[in-house]
Amino acid sequence: MREAGPLDQLIRAFAGLPGLGPRSARRIALHLLTSRDTALLPLIAALEKTAESVKICPVCGNLDTVEPCRVCRADGRNRGVLCVVATVADLWAIERTGAYKGLYHCLGGVLSALDGITPDRLNVDSLLSRVVQGQIEEVILALSATVDGQTTVHYLTDRLHEQPAQIKISRLAHGVPVGGELDYLDDGTIATALKSRASL
Ligand SMILES: [Zn+2]
């Protein structure tokens, strides 16, 4: 087999991205190579800048160029409400609705027996220590209505109930279809689900 050249490597890298297959990877690579000044070079610059400046927020797990992230440091947010999400994509999806003004905690995934995702692989301890620290009055478990998402909701509910602090625990309600991934829902559906959340 011949050694993969830089072009093959590029196509392979694109094909490994979410939502892209080999065909779209080839189209993107070709577009970049034929539009060097308007597409390829600006993309290289944007990637370099992003790699240098984007960090994981040590408080909530969001991605931002400042530490703590802009959500955590923003004035006027309700510091008594914590919205637990699986991924940064879900955090951004809820932020886009503009319907939520509390803080977040990104788990980094959901429990999955199939994929071997156990509680110690998720940001559960940091969630519990944020709750123990006091200020939090309500935790909203904004997890997908999938089997793994709901297993995680039950697990976290149990762990949160073990805490001495009296906190309200709620989950997303109407509007989230069974099997629905949060990131794919429209803003209105997410906003409705947040407003009509149910206590646990
Ligand atoms: Zn943050």
XYZ file of N, CA, C and O and ligand atoms in Angstrom:
801
model
N 0.838 -1.199 0.000
C 0.000 0.000 0.000
C 0.878 1.255 0.000
O 1.833 1.333 0.768
N 0.517 2.230 -0.829
C 1.345 3.437 -0.864
C 1.084 4.258 0.402
O 0.000 4.197 0.992
N 2.114 5.013 0.753
C 1.996 5.834 1.960
C 0.970 6.942 1.723
O 0.933 7.522 0.637
N 0.145 7.213 2.735
C -0.861 8.256 2.573
C -0.185 9.623 2.498
O 0.585 9.993 3.369
N -0.449 10.358 1.418
C 0.103 11.700 1.265
C -0.699 12.683 2.095
O -1.708 12.317 2.694
N -0.252 13.971 2.127
C -0.956 14.974 2.933
C -2.423 15.127 2.516
O -3.285 15.337 3.374
N -2.696 14.985 1.224
C -4.082 15.150 0.771
C -4.962 14.015 1.308
O -6.082 14.248 1.772
N -4.430 12.789 1.261
C -5.176 11.643 1.813
C -5.426 11.839 3.309
O -6.503 11.554 3.826
N -4.387 12.335 3.986
C -4.513 12.552 5.433
C -5.595 13.595 5.733
O -6.371 13.460 6.667
N -5.623 14.644 4.894
C -6.608 15.706 5.080
C -8.020 15.150 4.896
O -8.910 15.404 5.711
N -8.206 14.396 3.814
C -9.527 13.824 3.531
C -9.947 12.888 4.667
O -11.078 12.915 5.131
N -8.990 12.096 5.137
C -9.294 11.172 6.231
C -9.691 11.942 7.498
O -10.595 11.552 8.225
N -8.996 13.053 7.739
C -9.305 13.859 8.929
C -10.721 14.432 8.828
O -11.488 14.399 9.794
N -11.082 14.941 7.652
C -12.438 15.484 7.480
C -13.481 14.378 7.601
O -14.536 14.572 8.202
N -13.179 13.215 7.012
C -14.146 12.109 7.018
C -14.410 11.612 8.434
O -15.445 11.009 8.702
N -13.482 11.887 9.349
C -13.660 11.460 10.743
C -14.481 12.442 11.562
O -14.780 12.181 12.730
N -14.858 13.590 10.967
C -15.627 14.592 11.718
C -17.099 14.196 11.761
O -17.593 13.530 10.839
N -17.826 14.640 12.824
C -19.237 14.273 12.922
C -20.029 14.800 11.729
O -19.855 15.953 11.336
N -20.856 13.969 11.160
C -21.744 14.392 10.077
C -21.110 14.341 8.696
O -21.760 14.639 7.702
N -19.824 14.008 8.612
C -19.162 13.960 7.311
C -18.750 12.532 6.961
O -18.325 11.777 7.817
N -18.873 12.201 5.680
C -18.404 10.910 5.199
C -17.305 11.140 4.185
O -16.916 12.297 3.939
N -16.773 10.094 3.570
C -15.664 10.244 2.614
C -16.006 11.165 1.443
O -15.167 11.950 1.002
N -17.263 11.082 0.957
C -17.625 11.902 -0.206
C -17.585 13.398 0.129
O -16.972 14.189 -0.580
N -18.237 13.784 1.261
C -18.218 15.204 1.620
C -16.812 15.629 2.021
O -16.413 16.779 1.787
N -16.033 14.715 2.603
C -14.650 15.036 2.980
C -13.838 15.390 1.726
O -13.067 16.358 1.728
N -14.033 14.624 0.653
C -13.306 14.916 -0.597
C -13.738 16.254 -1.175
O -12.927 17.030 -1.669
N -15.052 16.538 -1.118
C -15.561 17.811 -1.654
C -14.988 18.996 -0.893
O -14.612 20.011 -1.472
N -14.921 18.871 0.439
C -14.386 19.970 1.258
C -12.906 20.168 0.943
O -12.443 21.303 0.740
N -12.151 19.069 0.875
C -10.716 19.162 0.598
C -10.479 19.835 -0.753
O -9.632 20.732 -0.878
N -11.265 19.444 -1.745
C -11.110 20.022 -3.084
C -11.450 21.515 -3.072
O -10.758 22.335 -3.671
N -12.519 21.852 -2.353
C -12.921 23.259 -2.256
C -11.804 24.092 -1.612
O -11.472 25.177 -2.096
N -11.207 23.558 -0.547
C -10.145 24.293 0.140
C -8.938 24.482 -0.771
O -8.330 25.556 -0.800
N -8.591 23.438 -1.529
C -7.402 23.501 -2.372
C -7.594 24.427 -3.570
O -6.654 25.062 -4.024
N -8.846 24.531 -4.046
C -9.093 25.409 -5.202
C -9.415 26.833 -4.756
O -9.501 27.729 -5.575
N -9.628 27.041 -3.456
C -9.902 28.399 -2.952
C -8.911 28.701 -1.836
O -9.295 29.009 -0.703
N -7.636 28.624 -2.171
C -6.572 28.760 -1.183
C -6.689 30.038 -0.345
O -6.700 29.987 0.884
N -6.814 31.187 -1.001
C -6.798 32.452 -0.264
C -8.102 32.728 0.476
O -8.104 33.343 1.545
N -9.218 32.317 -0.098
C -10.503 32.676 0.519
C -11.016 31.598 1.482
O -11.869 31.887 2.314
N -10.520 30.386 1.353
C -11.036 29.326 2.231
C -9.932 28.623 3.029
O -10.019 28.526 4.251
N -8.887 28.156 2.361
C -7.872 27.337 3.041
C -7.095 28.136 4.100
O -7.013 27.734 5.265
N -6.523 29.282 3.688
C -5.691 30.047 4.620
C -6.502 30.614 5.796
O -6.060 30.521 6.949
N -7.731 31.193 5.548
C -8.531 31.637 6.698
C -8.891 30.491 7.646
O -8.925 30.674 8.863
N -9.109 29.280 7.081
C -9.444 28.136 7.938
C -8.254 27.753 8.814
O -8.403 27.501 10.015
N -7.058 27.741 8.208
C -5.843 27.420 8.980
C -5.692 28.418 10.128
O -5.443 28.044 11.277
N -5.884 29.723 9.809
C -5.730 30.765 10.833
C -6.752 30.569 11.949
O -6.420 30.659 13.141
N -8.011 30.271 11.562
C -9.075 30.109 12.566
C -8.799 28.885 13.442
O -9.003 28.926 14.658
N -8.313 27.805 12.836
C -8.022 26.585 13.602
C -6.885 26.826 14.590
O -6.958 26.413 15.753
N -5.842 27.524 14.124
C -4.695 27.795 14.994
C -5.106 28.645 16.192
O -4.750 28.366 17.328
N -5.905 29.689 15.880
C -6.353 30.602 16.924
C -7.221 29.855 17.939
O -7.097 30.054 19.146
N -8.107 29.007 17.437
C -8.994 28.253 18.314
C -8.195 27.307 19.211
O -8.409 27.245 20.426
N -7.247 26.588 18.593
C -6.450 25.626 19.359
C -5.675 26.320 20.471
O -5.511 25.784 21.564
N -5.216 27.544 20.190
C -4.436 28.298 21.169
C -5.291 28.859 22.291
O -4.891 28.870 23.446
N -6.492 29.353 21.947
C -7.212 30.188 22.911
C -8.384 29.516 23.609
O -8.814 29.983 24.651
N -8.933 28.436 23.056
C -10.132 27.853 23.687
C -9.745 26.894 24.808
O -8.866 26.052 24.647
N -10.383 27.082 25.945
C -10.082 26.266 27.124
C -11.369 25.668 27.695
O -12.452 26.173 27.423
N -11.218 24.623 28.488
C -12.373 24.050 29.188
C -12.554 24.814 30.494
O -11.602 24.954 31.271
N -13.771 25.317 30.723
C -14.042 26.073 31.949
C -13.872 25.151 33.161
O -14.496 24.100 33.236
N -13.013 25.535 34.123
C -12.772 24.664 35.281
C -13.989 24.559 36.201
O -14.046 23.660 37.031
N -14.943 25.469 36.058
C -16.130 25.437 36.924
C -17.226 24.567 36.318
O -17.731 23.642 36.947
N -17.601 24.849 35.061
C -18.791 24.195 34.503
C -18.490 23.239 33.350
O -19.356 22.477 32.940
N -17.293 23.293 32.780
C -16.957 22.395 31.681
C -17.279 22.938 30.304
O -17.087 22.263 29.293
N -17.774 24.179 30.240
C -18.049 24.833 28.947
C -16.726 25.112 28.218
O -15.658 25.066 28.821
N -16.805 25.371 26.921
C -15.614 25.762 26.167
C -15.678 27.254 25.901
O -16.700 27.765 25.440
N -14.590 27.954 26.191
C -14.569 29.402 25.973
C -13.116 29.862 25.906
O -12.207 29.091 26.213
N -12.918 31.127 25.533
C -11.562 31.658 25.461
C -11.137 32.276 26.791
O -9.991 32.686 26.943
N -12.083 32.387 27.734
C -11.741 32.926 29.058
C -12.049 31.881 30.128
O -12.917 31.041 29.952
N -11.292 31.964 31.242
C -11.468 31.039 32.362
C -11.748 31.817 33.634
O -10.928 32.680 33.972
N -12.828 31.565 34.404
C -13.985 30.741 34.031
C -14.698 31.310 32.801
O -14.437 32.456 32.419
N -15.594 30.528 32.242
C -16.234 30.911 30.979
C -17.160 32.114 31.166
O -17.473 32.498 32.287
N -17.598 32.677 30.046
C -18.437 33.876 30.083
C -19.756 33.657 30.814
O -20.284 34.581 31.425
N -20.296 32.439 30.752
C -21.556 32.163 31.453
C -21.304 32.200 32.959
O -22.036 32.845 33.710
N -20.245 31.518 33.406
C -19.945 31.461 34.844
C -19.640 32.833 35.427
O -19.945 33.095 36.578
N -19.003 33.704 34.641
C -18.604 34.997 35.199
C -19.623 36.102 34.945
O -19.432 37.220 35.402
N -20.710 35.785 34.216
C -21.672 36.828 33.847
C -22.432 37.354 35.059
O -22.842 36.584 35.925
N -22.615 38.692 35.102
C -23.456 39.299 36.127
C -24.908 39.018 35.745
O -25.220 38.854 34.581
N -25.765 39.019 36.725
C -27.195 38.944 36.437
C -27.706 37.547 36.153
O -28.850 37.380 35.753
N -26.855 36.513 36.305
C -27.373 35.149 36.148
C -27.773 34.634 37.529
O -27.181 35.038 38.536
N -28.766 33.767 37.558
C -29.248 33.213 38.816
C -28.292 32.130 39.297
O -28.239 31.039 38.739
N -27.524 32.440 40.356
C -26.492 31.510 40.846
C -27.075 30.434 41.753
O -26.339 29.611 42.288
N -28.395 30.454 41.916
C -29.037 29.435 42.742
C -29.550 28.260 41.922
O -30.006 27.268 42.463
N -29.509 28.393 40.597
C -30.027 27.325 39.732
C -28.898 26.764 38.878
O -28.145 27.505 38.247
N -28.789 25.433 38.878
C -27.732 24.766 38.130
C -28.372 23.805 37.128
O -29.148 22.937 37.508
N -28.067 23.984 35.866
C -28.621 23.128 34.822
C -27.545 22.116 34.411
O -26.484 22.498 33.924
N -27.831 20.841 34.640
C -26.861 19.789 34.328
C -27.105 19.298 32.903
O -28.215 18.883 32.561
N -26.068 19.368 32.064
C -26.181 18.917 30.673
C -25.124 17.842 30.410
O -24.130 17.738 31.127
N -25.359 17.058 29.353
C -24.407 15.991 29.024
C -23.179 16.572 28.323
O -22.042 16.227 28.649
N -23.403 17.440 27.360
C -22.287 17.916 26.534
C -22.310 19.439 26.379
O -23.325 20.089 26.651
N -21.208 19.981 25.914
C -21.130 21.418 25.632
C -22.134 21.778 24.524
O -22.729 22.853 24.543
N -22.376 20.867 23.580
C -23.358 21.117 22.509
C -24.739 21.355 23.115
O -25.484 22.239 22.666
N -25.086 20.588 24.154
C -26.383 20.769 24.820
C -26.420 22.103 25.572
O -27.432 22.792 25.571
N -25.301 22.442 26.215
C -25.206 23.726 26.925
C -25.452 24.874 25.934
O -26.255 25.764 26.185
N -24.797 24.804 24.790
C -24.958 25.859 23.780
C -26.386 25.878 23.233
O -26.923 26.933 22.933
N -26.996 24.686 23.093
C -28.372 24.609 22.572
C -29.327 25.317 23.529
O -30.217 26.061 23.104
N -29.149 25.113 24.838
C -30.015 25.769 25.826
C -29.722 27.270 25.860
O -30.625 28.091 25.906
N -28.448 27.632 25.782
C -28.060 29.046 25.776
C -28.697 29.775 24.586
O -29.115 30.917 24.708
N -28.759 29.108 23.438
C -29.334 29.720 22.228
C -30.795 30.100 22.421
O -31.279 31.018 21.794
N -31.515 29.370 23.287
C -32.941 29.672 23.477
C -33.114 31.000 24.208
O -34.140 31.648 24.074
N -32.124 31.387 25.004
C -32.225 32.622 25.786
C -33.246 32.495 26.912
O -33.559 33.465 27.596
N -33.792 31.292 27.134
C -34.874 31.102 28.110
C -34.341 30.774 29.495
O -35.097 30.706 30.449
N -33.041 30.548 29.610
C -32.479 30.102 30.874
C -31.410 31.071 31.343
O -30.515 31.440 30.576
N -31.493 31.469 32.620
C -30.547 32.473 33.121
C -29.773 31.992 34.334
O -29.228 32.775 35.095
N -29.735 30.687 34.557
C -28.963 30.151 35.674
C -27.575 29.737 35.215
O -27.082 30.184 34.183
N -26.940 28.869 35.999
C -25.607 28.367 35.654
C -25.704 26.941 35.106
O -26.775 26.334 35.136
N -24.579 26.410 34.637
C -24.563 25.072 34.037
C -23.534 24.179 34.718
O -22.609 24.647 35.361
N -23.708 22.877 34.463
C -22.657 21.913 34.798
C -22.638 20.859 33.703
O -23.642 20.180 33.471
N -21.525 20.744 33.013
C -21.422 19.811 31.891
C -20.825 18.485 32.382
O -19.704 18.447 32.881
N -21.587 17.403 32.214
C -21.143 16.089 32.715
C -20.040 15.475 31.866
O -19.276 14.654 32.324
N -20.001 15.832 30.596
C -19.044 15.215 29.677
C -19.568 13.904 29.099
O -18.794 13.096 28.590
N -20.883 13.697 29.147
C -21.493 12.486 28.585
C -22.614 12.011 29.490
O -23.023 12.718 30.408
N -23.114 10.811 29.211
C -24.125 10.197 30.080
C -23.664 8.772 30.393
O -22.813 8.222 29.687
N -24.233 8.211 31.445
C -23.886 6.833 31.816
C -24.279 5.894 30.684
O -25.309 6.080 30.056
N -23.441 4.913 30.407
C -23.765 3.956 29.356
C -23.088 2.619 29.663
O -21.860 2.520 29.636
N -23.915 1.619 29.952
C -23.374 0.290 30.232
C -22.689 -0.247 28.978
O -21.624 -0.860 29.038
N -23.299 0.046 27.830
C -22.799 -0.465 26.553
C -21.414 0.107 26.212
O -20.526 -0.602 25.752
N -21.236 1.412 26.447
C -19.964 2.054 26.115
C -19.011 2.103 27.309
O -17.949 2.733 27.229
N -19.392 1.455 28.405
C -18.524 1.437 29.593
C -18.345 2.796 30.239
O -17.295 3.081 30.823
N -19.372 3.661 30.117
C -19.272 4.977 30.773
C -19.860 4.853 32.179
O -21.072 4.767 32.361
N -18.965 4.835 33.168
C -19.349 4.715 34.570
C -19.316 6.114 35.208
O -18.729 7.035 34.629
N -19.931 6.284 36.392
C -19.985 7.618 37.002
C -18.628 8.301 37.133
O -18.526 9.526 37.002
N -17.560 7.503 37.396
C -16.247 8.128 37.588
C -15.681 8.707 36.283
O -14.724 9.477 36.309
N -16.281 8.354 35.153
C -15.834 8.923 33.871
C -16.518 10.266 33.583
O -16.182 10.938 32.617
N -17.513 10.595 34.400
C -18.270 11.839 34.182
C -17.948 12.840 35.297
O -17.424 12.464 36.345
N -18.297 14.110 35.062
C -18.016 15.153 36.061
C -19.090 15.158 37.155
O -19.791 16.151 37.340
N -19.205 14.030 37.853
C -20.223 13.896 38.897
C -19.715 14.457 40.223
O -20.420 15.208 40.894
N -18.458 14.131 40.582
C -17.922 14.613 41.861
C -17.898 16.132 41.915
O -18.238 16.730 42.937
N -17.502 16.745 40.797
C -17.449 18.212 40.788
C -18.858 18.794 40.880
O -19.059 19.858 41.466
N -19.862 18.083 40.340
C -21.250 18.538 40.472
C -21.673 18.508 41.936
O -22.204 19.488 42.463
N -21.386 17.377 42.607
C -21.783 17.237 44.010
C -21.078 18.274 44.878
O -21.687 18.854 45.770
N -19.787 18.538 44.587
C -19.112 19.522 45.438
C -19.644 20.938 45.185
O -19.702 21.734 46.108
N -20.111 21.215 43.962
C -20.725 22.535 43.734
C -22.010 22.659 44.541
O -22.334 23.722 45.070
N -22.773 21.557 44.602
C -24.043 21.570 45.322
C -23.792 21.692 46.831
O -24.476 22.442 47.525
N -22.766 20.967 47.318
C -22.454 20.986 48.746
C -22.005 22.381 49.189
O -22.267 22.805 50.313
N -21.344 23.093 48.282
C -20.821 24.425 48.640
C -21.904 25.424 49.038
O -21.618 26.485 49.547
N -23.179 25.093 48.738
C -24.204 25.956 49.316
C -25.169 26.642 48.391
O -26.275 26.193 48.228
N -24.705 27.662 47.728
C -25.573 28.571 46.967
C -26.682 27.945 46.115
O -27.683 28.586 45.844
N -26.491 26.700 45.653
C -27.441 26.101 44.716
C -28.749 25.714 45.414
O -28.738 25.010 46.418
N -29.874 26.182 44.860
C -31.186 25.854 45.417
C -31.930 24.852 44.545
O -32.779 24.110 45.005
N -31.633 24.872 43.253
C -32.321 23.954 42.346
C -31.332 23.388 41.332
O -30.486 24.119 40.802
N -31.435 22.088 41.071
C -30.646 21.448 40.020
C -31.617 20.948 38.956
O -32.554 20.205 39.259
N -31.431 21.397 37.723
C -32.265 20.929 36.610
C -31.462 19.895 35.834
O -30.379 20.198 35.331
N -31.961 18.677 35.750
C -31.258 17.632 35.011
C -31.755 17.678 33.562
O -32.776 17.082 33.221
N -31.040 18.424 32.735
C -31.457 18.638 31.340
C -30.766 17.618 30.440
O -29.881 17.955 29.655
N -31.174 16.365 30.593
C -30.524 15.292 29.833
C -31.494 14.742 28.796
O -32.709 14.847 28.946
N -30.956 14.161 27.742
C -31.770 13.663 26.644
C -32.737 12.583 27.125
O -32.458 11.870 28.092
N -33.873 12.477 26.394
C -34.891 11.486 26.763
C -34.558 10.113 26.181
O -35.422 9.396 25.698
N -33.291 9.764 26.220
C -32.848 8.436 25.769
C -32.727 7.533 26.996
O -32.754 8.023 28.130
N -32.556 6.229 26.792
C -32.424 5.312 27.925
C -31.226 5.725 28.781
O -31.324 5.840 30.003
N -30.079 5.977 28.134
C -28.880 6.369 28.879
C -29.079 7.705 29.601
O -28.646 7.873 30.751
N -29.732 8.651 28.921
C -29.998 9.962 29.527
C -30.836 9.816 30.785
O -30.536 10.397 31.832
N -31.877 8.986 30.704
C -32.781 8.823 31.845
C -32.142 7.997 32.962
O -32.397 8.232 34.141
N -31.281 7.026 32.598
C -30.532 6.280 33.616
C -29.672 7.257 34.408
O -29.566 7.180 35.642
N -29.061 8.196 33.696
C -28.211 9.206 34.330
C -29.036 10.113 35.235
O -28.594 10.480 36.328
N -30.250 10.475 34.790
C -31.148 11.300 35.612
C -31.428 10.583 36.936
O -31.314 11.185 38.008
N -31.749 9.285 36.876
C -32.064 8.537 38.099
C -30.833 8.450 39.012
O -30.939 8.654 40.224
N -29.692 8.166 38.423
C -28.462 8.060 39.206
C -28.169 9.384 39.919
O -27.904 9.415 41.127
N -28.228 10.476 39.168
C -27.899 11.789 39.748
C -28.925 12.190 40.807
O -28.572 12.798 41.821
N -30.205 11.861 40.560
C -31.248 12.178 41.545
C -30.921 11.500 42.871
O -30.961 12.133 43.935
N -30.548 10.210 42.815
C -30.190 9.480 44.035
C -29.002 10.128 44.729
O -29.012 10.342 45.940
N -27.970 10.430 43.948
C -26.758 11.024 44.544
C -27.050 12.392 45.161
O -26.538 12.723 46.225
N -27.900 13.178 44.484
C -28.216 14.522 44.984
C -29.082 14.444 46.247
O -28.927 15.247 47.156
N -29.981 13.459 46.280
C -30.821 13.289 47.476
C -29.994 12.876 48.693
O -30.388 13.122 49.827
N -28.830 12.233 48.451
C -27.943 11.835 49.555
C -27.310 13.052 50.227
O -26.828 12.950 51.350
N -27.265 14.169 49.519
C -26.589 15.356 50.045
C -27.410 15.980 51.162
O -28.638 15.983 51.093
N -26.732 16.516 52.182
C -27.486 17.125 53.287
C -28.259 18.375 52.859
O -29.312 18.670 53.418
N -27.751 19.087 51.865
C -28.400 20.330 51.437
C -29.791 20.032 50.864
O -29.971 19.064 50.134
N -30.768 20.846 51.266
C -32.135 20.695 50.747
C -32.226 21.393 49.393
O -32.362 22.597 49.323
N -32.113 20.632 48.315
C -32.215 21.268 47.012
C -33.366 20.664 46.224
O -33.707 19.496 46.386
N -33.936 21.524 45.375
C -35.011 21.064 44.497
C -34.340 20.414 43.283
O -33.394 20.970 42.724
N -34.828 19.248 42.878
C -34.275 18.594 41.685
C -35.397 18.475 40.657
O -36.499 18.034 40.978
N -35.127 18.892 39.444
C -36.157 18.763 38.406
C -35.530 18.242 37.125
O -34.311 18.248 36.964
N -36.383 17.765 36.238
C -35.888 17.299 34.938
C -36.723 17.954 33.852
O -37.799 18.493 34.128
N -36.263 17.888 32.623
C -37.011 18.461 31.511
C -38.315 17.697 31.335
O -38.372 16.488 31.538
N -39.369 18.418 30.941
C -40.670 17.769 30.809
C -41.155 17.761 29.366
O -40.401 17.469 28.456
N -42.402 18.132 29.184
C -43.054 18.060 27.880
C -42.230 18.690 26.775
O -41.566 19.685 26.983
N -42.341 18.126 25.622
C -41.665 18.729 24.478
C -40.454 17.933 24.052
O -40.097 17.938 22.887
N -39.819 17.230 25.006
C -38.652 16.432 24.624
C -39.146 15.050 24.191
O -39.648 14.294 24.999
N -39.067 14.727 22.907
C -39.570 13.443 22.452
C -38.760 12.297 23.026
O -37.561 12.445 23.266
N -39.426 11.161 23.259
C -38.713 9.987 23.772
C -37.656 9.587 22.742
O -37.946 9.510 21.541
N -36.449 9.384 23.210
C -35.350 9.071 22.295
C -34.735 10.326 21.688
O -33.855 10.249 20.846
N -35.208 11.505 22.163
C -34.746 12.759 21.547
C -33.404 13.220 22.064
O -33.183 13.269 23.263
N -32.500 13.554 21.185
C -31.218 14.135 21.561
C -31.434 15.641 21.682
O -31.960 16.271 20.767
N -30.988 16.200 22.782
C -31.244 17.620 23.056
C -30.716 18.539 21.960
O -31.379 19.476 21.519
N -29.524 18.234 21.515
C -28.834 19.108 20.573
C -29.588 19.264 19.247
O -29.407 20.234 18.528
N -30.468 18.290 18.927
C -31.162 18.332 17.644
C -32.532 18.988 17.721
O -33.201 19.143 16.712
N -32.947 19.364 18.932
C -34.272 19.962 19.075
C -34.234 21.437 18.706
O -33.214 22.091 18.825
N -35.411 21.948 18.284
C -35.458 23.379 17.973
C -35.517 24.168 19.277
O -35.865 23.641 20.334
N -35.162 25.457 19.178
C -35.046 26.299 20.368
C -36.358 26.370 21.150
O -36.363 26.350 22.369
N -37.489 26.460 20.431
C -38.795 26.578 21.091
C -39.095 25.359 21.940
O -39.601 25.477 23.064
N -38.771 24.179 21.431
C -39.035 22.936 22.164
C -38.202 22.883 23.436
O -38.689 22.519 24.505
N -36.937 23.272 23.322
C -36.065 23.259 24.502
C -36.578 24.259 25.543
O -36.659 23.954 26.729
N -36.971 25.447 25.067
C -37.443 26.483 25.985
C -38.693 25.998 26.718
O -38.820 26.176 27.932
N -39.640 25.360 25.998
C -40.862 24.846 26.618
C -40.538 23.771 27.639
O -41.093 23.741 28.744
N -39.605 22.872 27.271
C -39.245 21.776 28.158
C -38.627 22.303 29.453
O -38.849 21.756 30.527
N -37.870 23.385 29.349
C -37.251 23.988 30.540
C -38.310 24.609 31.436
O -38.287 24.431 32.650
N -39.257 25.336 30.810
C -40.278 26.041 31.589
C -41.181 25.062 32.325
O -41.593 25.311 33.439
N -41.515 23.931 31.668
C -42.451 22.982 32.290
C -41.692 21.798 32.879
O -42.161 20.673 32.824
N -40.521 22.061 33.450
C -39.742 20.972 34.040
C -40.485 20.361 35.227
O -41.278 21.034 35.871
N -40.208 19.094 35.493
C -40.917 18.375 36.552
C -39.984 18.088 37.714
O -38.825 17.757 37.507
N -40.509 18.207 38.925
C -39.699 17.932 40.128
C -39.415 16.445 40.264
O -40.221 15.631 39.841
N -38.280 16.130 40.852
C -37.922 14.724 41.075
C -37.854 14.455 42.575
O -37.600 15.338 43.345
Zn -18.152 27.965 33.097
